[in-house]
Coordinates of C-alpha atoms in Angstrom, one line a residue:
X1 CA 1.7 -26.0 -12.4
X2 CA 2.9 -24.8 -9.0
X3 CA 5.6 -22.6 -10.3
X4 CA 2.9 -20.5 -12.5
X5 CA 0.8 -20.2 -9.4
X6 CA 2.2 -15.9 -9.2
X7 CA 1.8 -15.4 -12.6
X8 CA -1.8 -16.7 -12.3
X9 CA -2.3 -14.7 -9.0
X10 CA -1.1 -11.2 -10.1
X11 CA -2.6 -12.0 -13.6
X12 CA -6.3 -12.2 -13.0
X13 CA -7.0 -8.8 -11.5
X14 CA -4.9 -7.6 -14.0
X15 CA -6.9 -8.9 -16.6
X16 CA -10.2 -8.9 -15.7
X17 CA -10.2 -5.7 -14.8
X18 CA -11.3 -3.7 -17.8
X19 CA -13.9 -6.5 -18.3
X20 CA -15.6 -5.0 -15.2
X21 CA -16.5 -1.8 -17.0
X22 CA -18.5 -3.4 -19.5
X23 CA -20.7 -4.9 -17.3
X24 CA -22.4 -2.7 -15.6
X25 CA -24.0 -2.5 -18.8
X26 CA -25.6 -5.7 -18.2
X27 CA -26.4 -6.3 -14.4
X28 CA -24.2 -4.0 -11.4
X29 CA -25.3 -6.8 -8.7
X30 CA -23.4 -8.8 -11.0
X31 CA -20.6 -6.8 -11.6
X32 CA -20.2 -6.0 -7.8
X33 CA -20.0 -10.0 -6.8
X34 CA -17.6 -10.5 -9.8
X35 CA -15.2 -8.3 -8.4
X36 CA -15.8 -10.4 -5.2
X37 CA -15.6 -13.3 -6.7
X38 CA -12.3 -12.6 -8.4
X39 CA -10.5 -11.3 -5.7
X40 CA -11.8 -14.6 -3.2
X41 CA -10.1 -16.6 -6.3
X42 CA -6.7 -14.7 -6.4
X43 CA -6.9 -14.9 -2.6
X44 CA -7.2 -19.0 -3.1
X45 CA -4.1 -18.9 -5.7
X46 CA -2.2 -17.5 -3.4
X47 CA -3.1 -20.1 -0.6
X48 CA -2.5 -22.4 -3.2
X49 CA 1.3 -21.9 -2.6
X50 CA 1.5 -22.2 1.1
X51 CA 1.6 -25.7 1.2
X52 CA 5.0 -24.9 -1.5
X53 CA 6.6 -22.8 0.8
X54 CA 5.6 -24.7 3.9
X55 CA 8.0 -27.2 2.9
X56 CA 10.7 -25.2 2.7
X57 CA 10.6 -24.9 -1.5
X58 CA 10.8 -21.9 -3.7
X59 CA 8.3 -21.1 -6.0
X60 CA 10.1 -19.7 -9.2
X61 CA 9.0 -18.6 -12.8
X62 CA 10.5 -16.4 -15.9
X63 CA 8.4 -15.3 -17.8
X64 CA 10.2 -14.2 -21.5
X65 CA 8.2 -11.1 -22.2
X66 CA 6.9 -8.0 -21.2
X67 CA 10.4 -6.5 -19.7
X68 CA 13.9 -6.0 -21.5
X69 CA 15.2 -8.9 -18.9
X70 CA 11.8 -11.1 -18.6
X71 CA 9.1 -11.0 -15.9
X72 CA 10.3 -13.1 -12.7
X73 CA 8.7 -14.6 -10.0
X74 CA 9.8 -15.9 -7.3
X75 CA 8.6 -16.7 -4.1
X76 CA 9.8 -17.4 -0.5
X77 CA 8.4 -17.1 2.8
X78 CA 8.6 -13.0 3.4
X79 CA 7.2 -12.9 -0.3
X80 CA 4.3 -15.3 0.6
X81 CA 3.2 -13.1 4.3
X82 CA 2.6 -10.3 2.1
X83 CA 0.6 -11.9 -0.5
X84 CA -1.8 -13.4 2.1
X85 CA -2.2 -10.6 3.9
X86 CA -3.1 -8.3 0.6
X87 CA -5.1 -10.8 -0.6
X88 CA -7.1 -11.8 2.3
X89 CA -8.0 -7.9 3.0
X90 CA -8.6 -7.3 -0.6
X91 CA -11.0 -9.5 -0.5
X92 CA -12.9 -8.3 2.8
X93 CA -12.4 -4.5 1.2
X94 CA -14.2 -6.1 -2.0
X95 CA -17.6 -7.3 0.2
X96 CA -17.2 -4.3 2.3
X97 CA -17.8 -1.8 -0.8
X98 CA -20.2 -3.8 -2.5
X99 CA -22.7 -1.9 -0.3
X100 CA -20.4 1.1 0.7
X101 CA -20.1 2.5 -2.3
X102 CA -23.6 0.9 -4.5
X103 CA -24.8 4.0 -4.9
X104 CA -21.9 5.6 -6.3
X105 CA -21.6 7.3 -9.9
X106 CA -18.2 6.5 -10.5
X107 CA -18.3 3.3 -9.8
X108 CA -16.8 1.2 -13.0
X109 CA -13.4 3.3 -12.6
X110 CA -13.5 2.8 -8.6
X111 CA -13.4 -0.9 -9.3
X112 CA -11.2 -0.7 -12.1
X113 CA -8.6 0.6 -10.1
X114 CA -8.9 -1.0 -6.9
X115 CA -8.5 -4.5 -9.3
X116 CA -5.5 -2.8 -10.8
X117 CA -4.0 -1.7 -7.2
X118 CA -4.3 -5.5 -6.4
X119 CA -2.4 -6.8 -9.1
X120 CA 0.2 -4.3 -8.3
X121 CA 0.5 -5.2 -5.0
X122 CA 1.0 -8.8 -5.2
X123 CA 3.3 -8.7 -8.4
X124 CA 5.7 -6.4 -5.4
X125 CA 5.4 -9.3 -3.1
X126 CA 6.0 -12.2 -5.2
X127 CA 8.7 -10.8 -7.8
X128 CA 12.3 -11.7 -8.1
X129 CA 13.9 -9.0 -9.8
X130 CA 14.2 -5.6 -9.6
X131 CA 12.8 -4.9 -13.0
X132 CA 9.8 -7.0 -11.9
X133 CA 9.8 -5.7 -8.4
X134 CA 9.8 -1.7 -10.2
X135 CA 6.9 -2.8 -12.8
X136 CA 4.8 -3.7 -10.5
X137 CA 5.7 -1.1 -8.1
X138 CA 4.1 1.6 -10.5
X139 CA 1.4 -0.2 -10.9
X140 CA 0.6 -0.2 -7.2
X141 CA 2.0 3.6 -6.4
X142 CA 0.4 5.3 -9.6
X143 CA -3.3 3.7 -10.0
X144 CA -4.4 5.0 -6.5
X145 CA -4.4 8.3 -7.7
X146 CA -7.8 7.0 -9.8
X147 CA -8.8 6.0 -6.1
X148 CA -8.0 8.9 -3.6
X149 CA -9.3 11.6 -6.7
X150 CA -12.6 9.5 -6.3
X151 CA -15.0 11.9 -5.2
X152 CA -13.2 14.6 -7.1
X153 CA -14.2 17.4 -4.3
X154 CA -11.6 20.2 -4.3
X155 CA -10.0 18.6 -1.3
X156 CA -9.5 15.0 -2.8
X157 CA -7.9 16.6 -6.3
X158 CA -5.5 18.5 -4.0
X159 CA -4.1 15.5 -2.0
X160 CA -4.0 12.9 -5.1
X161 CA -2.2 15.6 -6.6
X162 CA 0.6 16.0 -3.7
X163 CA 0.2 11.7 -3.8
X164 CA 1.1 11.5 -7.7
X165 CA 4.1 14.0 -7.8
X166 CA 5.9 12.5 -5.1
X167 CA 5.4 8.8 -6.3
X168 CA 6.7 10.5 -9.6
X169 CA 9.5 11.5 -7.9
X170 CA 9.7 8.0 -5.9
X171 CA 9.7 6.4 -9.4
X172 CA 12.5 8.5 -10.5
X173 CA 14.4 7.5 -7.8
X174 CA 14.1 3.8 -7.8
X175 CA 14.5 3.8 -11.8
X176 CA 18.2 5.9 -11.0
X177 CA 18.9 3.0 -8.3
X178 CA 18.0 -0.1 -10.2
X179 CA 19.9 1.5 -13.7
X180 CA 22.9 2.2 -11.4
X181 CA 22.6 -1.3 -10.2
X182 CA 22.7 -3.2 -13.5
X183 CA 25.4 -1.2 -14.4
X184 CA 27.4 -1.5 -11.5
X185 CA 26.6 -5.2 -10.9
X186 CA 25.5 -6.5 -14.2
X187 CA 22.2 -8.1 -12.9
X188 CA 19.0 -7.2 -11.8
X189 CA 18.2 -10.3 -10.3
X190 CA 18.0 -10.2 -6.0
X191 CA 19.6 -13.5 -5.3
X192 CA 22.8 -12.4 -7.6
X193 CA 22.6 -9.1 -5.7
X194 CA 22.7 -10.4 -2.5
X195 CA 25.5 -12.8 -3.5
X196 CA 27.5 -10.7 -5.6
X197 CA 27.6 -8.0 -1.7
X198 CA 28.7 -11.1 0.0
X199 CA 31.9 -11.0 -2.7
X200 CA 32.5 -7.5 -2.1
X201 CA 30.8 -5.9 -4.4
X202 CA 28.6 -3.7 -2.6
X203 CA 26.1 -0.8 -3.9
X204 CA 27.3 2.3 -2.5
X205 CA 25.0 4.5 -0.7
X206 CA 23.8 6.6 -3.6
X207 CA 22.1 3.5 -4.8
X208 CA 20.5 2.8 -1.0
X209 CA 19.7 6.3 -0.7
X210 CA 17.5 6.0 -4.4
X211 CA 15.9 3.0 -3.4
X212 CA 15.1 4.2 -0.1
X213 CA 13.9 7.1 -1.1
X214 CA 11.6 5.7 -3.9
X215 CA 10.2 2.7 -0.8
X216 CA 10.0 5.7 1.8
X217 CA 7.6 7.4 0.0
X218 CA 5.2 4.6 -0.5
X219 CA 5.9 3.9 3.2
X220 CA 5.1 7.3 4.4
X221 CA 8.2 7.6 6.4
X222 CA 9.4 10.9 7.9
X223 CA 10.5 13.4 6.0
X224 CA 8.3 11.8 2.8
X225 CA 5.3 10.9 4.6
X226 CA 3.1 14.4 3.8
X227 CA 0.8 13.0 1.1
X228 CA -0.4 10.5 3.6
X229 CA -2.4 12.8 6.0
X230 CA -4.0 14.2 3.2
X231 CA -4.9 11.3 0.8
X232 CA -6.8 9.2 3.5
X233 CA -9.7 11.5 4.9
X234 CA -10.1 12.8 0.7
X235 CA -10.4 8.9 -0.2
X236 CA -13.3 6.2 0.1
X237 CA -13.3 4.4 3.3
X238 CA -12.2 1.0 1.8
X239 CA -9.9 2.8 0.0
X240 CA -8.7 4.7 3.3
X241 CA -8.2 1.0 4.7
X242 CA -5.8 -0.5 1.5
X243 CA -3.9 2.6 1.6
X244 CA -3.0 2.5 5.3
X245 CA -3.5 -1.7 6.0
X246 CA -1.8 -3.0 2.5
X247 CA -0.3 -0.2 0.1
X248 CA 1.6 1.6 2.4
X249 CA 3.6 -2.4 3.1
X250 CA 4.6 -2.4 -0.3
X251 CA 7.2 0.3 0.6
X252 CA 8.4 -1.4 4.0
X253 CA 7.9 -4.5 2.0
X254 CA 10.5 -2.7 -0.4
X255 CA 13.0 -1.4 2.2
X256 CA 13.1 -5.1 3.8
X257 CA 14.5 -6.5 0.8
X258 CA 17.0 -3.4 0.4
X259 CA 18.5 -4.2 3.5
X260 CA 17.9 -7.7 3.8
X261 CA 18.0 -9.4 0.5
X262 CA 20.2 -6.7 -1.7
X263 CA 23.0 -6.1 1.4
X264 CA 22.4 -8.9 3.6
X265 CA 22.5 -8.7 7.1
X266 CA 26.3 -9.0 7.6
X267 CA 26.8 -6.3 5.3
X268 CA 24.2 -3.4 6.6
X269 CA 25.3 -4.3 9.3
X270 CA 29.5 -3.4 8.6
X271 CA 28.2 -0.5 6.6
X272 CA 26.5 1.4 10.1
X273 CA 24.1 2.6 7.8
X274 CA 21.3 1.5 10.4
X275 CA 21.7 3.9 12.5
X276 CA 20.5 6.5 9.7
X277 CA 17.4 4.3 9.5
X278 CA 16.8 3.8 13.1
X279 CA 16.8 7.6 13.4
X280 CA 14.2 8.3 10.9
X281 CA 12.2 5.5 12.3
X282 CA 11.9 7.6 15.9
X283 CA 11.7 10.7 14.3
X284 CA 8.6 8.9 11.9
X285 CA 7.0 6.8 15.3
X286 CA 7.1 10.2 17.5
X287 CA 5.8 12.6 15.4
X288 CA 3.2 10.3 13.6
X289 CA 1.7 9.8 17.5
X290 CA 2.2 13.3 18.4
X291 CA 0.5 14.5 15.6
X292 CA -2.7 12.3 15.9
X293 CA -3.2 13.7 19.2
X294 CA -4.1 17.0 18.0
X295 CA -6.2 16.0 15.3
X296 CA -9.8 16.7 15.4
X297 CA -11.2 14.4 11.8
X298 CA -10.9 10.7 12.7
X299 CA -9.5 9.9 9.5
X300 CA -6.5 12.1 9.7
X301 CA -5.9 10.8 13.2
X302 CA -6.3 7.4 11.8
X303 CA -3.6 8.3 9.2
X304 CA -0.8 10.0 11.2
X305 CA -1.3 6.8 13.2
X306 CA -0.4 5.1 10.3
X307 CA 2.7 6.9 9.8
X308 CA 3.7 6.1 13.5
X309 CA 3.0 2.5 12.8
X310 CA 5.5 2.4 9.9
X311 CA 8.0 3.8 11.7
X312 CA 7.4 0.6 14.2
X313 CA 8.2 -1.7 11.1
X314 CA 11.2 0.2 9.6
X315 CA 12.4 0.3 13.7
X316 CA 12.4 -3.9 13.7
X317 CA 14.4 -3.7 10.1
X318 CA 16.9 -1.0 11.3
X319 CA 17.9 -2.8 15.0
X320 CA 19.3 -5.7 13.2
X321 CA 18.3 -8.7 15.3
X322 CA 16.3 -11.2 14.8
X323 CA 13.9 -10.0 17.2
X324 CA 13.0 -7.3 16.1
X325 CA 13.1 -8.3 12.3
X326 CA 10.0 -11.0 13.4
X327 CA 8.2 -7.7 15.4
X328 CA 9.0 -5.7 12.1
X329 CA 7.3 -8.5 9.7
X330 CA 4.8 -9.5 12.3
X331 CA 3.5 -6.2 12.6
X332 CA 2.5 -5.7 8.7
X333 CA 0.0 -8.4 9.5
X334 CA -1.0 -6.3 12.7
X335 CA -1.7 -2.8 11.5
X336 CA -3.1 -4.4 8.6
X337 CA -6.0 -5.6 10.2
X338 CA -6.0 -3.2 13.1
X339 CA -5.8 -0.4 11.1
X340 CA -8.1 -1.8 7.9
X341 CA -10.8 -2.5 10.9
X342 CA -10.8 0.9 11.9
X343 CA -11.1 2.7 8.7
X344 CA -13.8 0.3 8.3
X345 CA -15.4 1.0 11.2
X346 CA -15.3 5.3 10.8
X347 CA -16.4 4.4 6.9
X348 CA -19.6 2.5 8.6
X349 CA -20.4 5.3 11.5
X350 CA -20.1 8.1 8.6
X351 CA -21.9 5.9 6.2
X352 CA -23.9 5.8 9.0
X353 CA -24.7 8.9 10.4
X354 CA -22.4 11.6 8.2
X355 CA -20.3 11.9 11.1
X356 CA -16.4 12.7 10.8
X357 CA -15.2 14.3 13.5
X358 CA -13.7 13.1 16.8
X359 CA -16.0 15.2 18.9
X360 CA -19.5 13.9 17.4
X361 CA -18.3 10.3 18.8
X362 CA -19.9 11.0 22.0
X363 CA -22.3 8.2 22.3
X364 CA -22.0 6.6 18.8
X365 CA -22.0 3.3 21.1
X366 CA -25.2 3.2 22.2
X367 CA -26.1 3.8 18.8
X368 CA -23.8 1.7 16.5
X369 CA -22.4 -0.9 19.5
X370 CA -21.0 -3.5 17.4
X371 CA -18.8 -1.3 15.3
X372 CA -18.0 0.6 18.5
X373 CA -16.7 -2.6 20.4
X374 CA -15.0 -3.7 16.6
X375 CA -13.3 -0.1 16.8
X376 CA -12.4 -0.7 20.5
X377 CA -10.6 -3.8 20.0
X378 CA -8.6 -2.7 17.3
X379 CA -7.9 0.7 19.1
X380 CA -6.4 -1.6 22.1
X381 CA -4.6 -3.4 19.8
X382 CA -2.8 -0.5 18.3
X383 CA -2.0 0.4 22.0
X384 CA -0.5 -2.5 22.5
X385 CA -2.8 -4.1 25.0
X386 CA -2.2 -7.9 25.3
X387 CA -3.3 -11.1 24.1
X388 CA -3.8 -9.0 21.1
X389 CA -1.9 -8.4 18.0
X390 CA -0.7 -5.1 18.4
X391 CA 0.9 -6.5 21.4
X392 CA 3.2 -9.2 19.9
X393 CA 4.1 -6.5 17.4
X394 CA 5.4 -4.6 20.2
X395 CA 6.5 -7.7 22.4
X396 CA 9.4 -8.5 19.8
X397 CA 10.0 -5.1 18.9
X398 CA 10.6 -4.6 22.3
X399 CA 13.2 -7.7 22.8
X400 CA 14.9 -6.8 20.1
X401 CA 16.2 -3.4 21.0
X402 CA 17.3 -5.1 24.4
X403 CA 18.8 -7.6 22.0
X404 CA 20.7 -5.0 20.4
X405 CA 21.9 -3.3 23.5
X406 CA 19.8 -0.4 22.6
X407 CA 16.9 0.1 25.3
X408 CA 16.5 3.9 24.3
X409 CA 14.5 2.5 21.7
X410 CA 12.5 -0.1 23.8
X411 CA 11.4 3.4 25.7
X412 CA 10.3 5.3 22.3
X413 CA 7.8 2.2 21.8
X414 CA 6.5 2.6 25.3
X415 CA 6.1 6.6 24.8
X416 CA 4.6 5.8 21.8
X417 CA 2.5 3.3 23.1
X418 CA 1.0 5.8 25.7
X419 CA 0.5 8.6 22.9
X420 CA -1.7 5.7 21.2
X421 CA -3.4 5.4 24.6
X422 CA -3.7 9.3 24.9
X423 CA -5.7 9.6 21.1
X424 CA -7.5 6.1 21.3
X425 CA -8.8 6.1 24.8
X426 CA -10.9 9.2 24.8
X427 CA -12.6 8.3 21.3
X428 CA -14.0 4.8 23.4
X429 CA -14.8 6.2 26.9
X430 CA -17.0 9.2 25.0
X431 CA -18.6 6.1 23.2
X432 CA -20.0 4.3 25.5
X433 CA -19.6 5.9 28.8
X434 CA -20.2 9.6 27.8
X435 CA -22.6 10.8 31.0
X436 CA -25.3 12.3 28.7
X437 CA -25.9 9.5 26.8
X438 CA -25.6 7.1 29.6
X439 CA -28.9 8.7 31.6
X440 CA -30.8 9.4 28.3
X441 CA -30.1 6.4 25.9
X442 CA -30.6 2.4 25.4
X443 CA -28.5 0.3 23.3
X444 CA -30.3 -0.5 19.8
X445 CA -28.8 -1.5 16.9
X446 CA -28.8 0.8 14.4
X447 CA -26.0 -1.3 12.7
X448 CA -24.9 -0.8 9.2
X449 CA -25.3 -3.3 6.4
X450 CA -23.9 -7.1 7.4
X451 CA -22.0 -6.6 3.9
X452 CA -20.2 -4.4 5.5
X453 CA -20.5 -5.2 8.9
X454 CA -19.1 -8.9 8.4
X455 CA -15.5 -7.6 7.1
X456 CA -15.3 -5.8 10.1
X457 CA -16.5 -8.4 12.7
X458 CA -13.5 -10.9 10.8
X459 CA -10.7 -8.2 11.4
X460 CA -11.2 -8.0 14.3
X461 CA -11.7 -11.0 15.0
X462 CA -8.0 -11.8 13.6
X463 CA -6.3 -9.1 16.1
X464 CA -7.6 -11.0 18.7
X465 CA -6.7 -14.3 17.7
X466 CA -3.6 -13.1 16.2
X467 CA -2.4 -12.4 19.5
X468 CA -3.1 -15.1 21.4
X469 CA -1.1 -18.5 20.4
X470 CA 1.6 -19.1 17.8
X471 CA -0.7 -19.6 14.5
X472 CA 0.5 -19.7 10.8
X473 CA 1.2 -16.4 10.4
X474 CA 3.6 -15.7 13.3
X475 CA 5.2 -19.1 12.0
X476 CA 5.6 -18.1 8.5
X477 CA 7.0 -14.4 9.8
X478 CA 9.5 -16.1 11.6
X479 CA 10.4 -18.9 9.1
X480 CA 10.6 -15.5 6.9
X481 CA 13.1 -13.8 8.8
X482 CA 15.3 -17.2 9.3
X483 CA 15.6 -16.5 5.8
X484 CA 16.4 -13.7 5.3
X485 CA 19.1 -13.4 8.2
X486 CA 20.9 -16.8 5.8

């Protein structure tokens, strides 16, 4: 029963999906806790495998339909972090709109898709083949266009526009790779890959170059990273918080298993090809935090954040230690809840108050303290501020480019770091300890709904405690990266 545990997980949303269109015919209260109540039951099947993995088994499945090759599952460590994560958040995002977005018109097709997207997501994370893997892969990187289109303003039908060309183009570029792999190799299967590298046959680099395109896209790595800045201020707030917390991991997620479980580790690292990736990941962590400095919407800060914070994981994956690999993995789990709490958290002030822009912050915590101190927690994680998350992201990063013999990078992080400090810092200190507000103005809660205030309070919640002793996840990312190094 164990071994059907993915298929069940990336099935349900899947399937239940266009049963949530008919029932808003019947009761939308009902329809809106349905769609919670499925995504807190894919999140339990796919805590259902820990105890699997935990003991150091695979959980594997073919399923003989569907694709020319099969469907296949397959499970391990690296595959499971993901899948929590993306469930977990799904789930919180699922509460969090119930109220965000009641009144909305369009709300059958915003649920639609956002069950959809999950399905996609967790079929990346906990496939075995690159047939699978590419499936799945659409799924997650074409039904967001339903989701950033939403509001269908002028704006929003302009950036899902840029979005869907260049995941067409992404597609295009991961079908040439995984074609030229079957016929180069014979096999689609990652396992056979991997082994089949160690025996000398190796992929050459227009095969790397196609997959890492079509995963650098979805990432929102430099020089492919321009749909990003405009899809998340155009989207929904929840959405805003998948796209940058979960979606965007399905690429690195990608790339991980390009270098790591197509090449291997010995074999990248013979082939020098990491110091192409290492490059793009300083050009994608400096300009992502130079950028956000200038920006006046919070959103579009928020997002060229994002992009710097990607260029963080593909950084860990490029050094080639096993360091920095755990900071590379660990860190999807810590902008994923840093960065999900603080889309969040600009969703409830502007569901709030209509407020978007940096500058109408000024005093927004006297008014809204709770999110405020929720958005200043996870701000101070993204800095890098210790015993948070943010911080252990950076903490391994850090050791690994020492590790490496390369502490040119362990300065990029620290510039970087201040940059976050530089874009971050004046947002909180306006908050609360603006001078005008200060003489004139009490603290009152003028909170937002607990339905969406709770999601929030539990992020954060996690970036603290994520950072402050060696819990599951930091076990299972480093279990994960044992792995994958053989």
């Amino acid at each position: 029963m164990a071994s059907y545990l993915p298929l069940f997980a990336t099935a349900l949303p899947l399937i239940t999906a266009p049963i949530i269109y008919f029932m808003d015919k019947f009761s939308k209260r009902v329809r809106n806790l349905t769609v919670i109540g499925i995504t807190l039951l894919t999140l339990l099947l796919v805590v259902l495998m820990f105890p699997v993995i935990e003991m150091g088994n695979l959980i594997k499945v073919k399923i003989n339909f569907l694709l020319p090759l099969g469907l296949v599952f397959r499970v391990d460590e690296l595959g499971l972090f993901l899948a929590l994560i993306t469930s977990f958040v799904w789930f919180l995002i699922s509460i969090y709109s119930s109220y965000y977005m009641s009144n909305d018109k369009y709300l059958n097709r915003y649920y639609i898709a956002f069950l959809l997207t999950l399905s996609g997501c967790l079929g990346v994370a906990l496939t075995g083949g690159l047939l699978s893997l590419y499936f799945f892969f659409e799924i997650a990187s074409l039904i967001p266009y339903i989701l950033i289109i939403h509001n269908e303003s002028k704006e929003a039908v302009k950036a899902s526009a840029k979005y869907l060309y260049m995941c067409l183009f992404g597609s295009l570029a991961l079908f040439f790779a995984i074609s030229l792999t079957f016929y180069l190799l014979g096999t689609v299967d990652l396992n056979e890959i991997k082994q089949l590298s160690r025996e000398g046959k190796v992929l050459p680099l227009s095969v790397f170059l196609g997959f890492f395109i079509g995963f650098g896209i979805k990432g929102g790595l430099f020089p492919l990273h321009v749909w990003l800045p405009d899809a998340h201020p155009v989207a929904p707030s929840p959405i805003s918080s998948l796209l940058s917390g979960i979606t965007v991991k399905v690429g690195m997620y990608g790339i991980i298993r390009l270098v790591y479980s197509m090449y291997g580790f010995e074999i990248f690292n013979g082939l020098g090809w990491g110091l192409f990736l290492r490059i793009i990941a300083v050009i994608t962590i400096l300009l992502g935090s130079s950028v956000a400095v200038k920006e006046t919407n919070l959103k579009r800060m928020l997002a060229y954040s994002s992009i710097s914070n990607m260029g963080y994981i593909l950084l860990g994956i490029a050094l080639l230690t096993e360091r920095a690999l755990i900071g590379a993995v660990f860190h999807i789990f810590s902008h994923a809840f840093m960065k999900g709490s603080l889309f969040l958290c600009a969703g409830a002030i502007k569901h709030k108050t209509g407020k978007t822009m940096i500058k109408q912050m000024n005093g927004i915590g006297y008014e809204m303290p709770i999110t405020m101190f929720c958005f200043t927690i996870a701000a101070l994680g993204m800095i890098g501020i210790p015993p948070l998350n943010g911080f252990i992201s950076k903490w391994y990063l850090g050791l690994g480019s020492l590790d490496a013999q390369k502490p040119i990078y362990l300065i990029v992080l620290i510039i970087s770091s201040l940059l976050n400090g530089v874009y971050f810092l004046p947002i909180i200190i306006n908050a609360f300890f603006n001078e005008t507000y200060k003489t004139n103005y009490r603290f009152r809660l003028n909170e937002i709904s607990l339905s969406m205030l709770i999601p929030i309070i539990i992020l954060t919640s996690g970036i603290v405690l994520g950072g402050m002793y060696e819990h599951t996840l930091l076990k299972l990312a480093k279990n994960a990266v044992k792995m994958l190094l053989g």
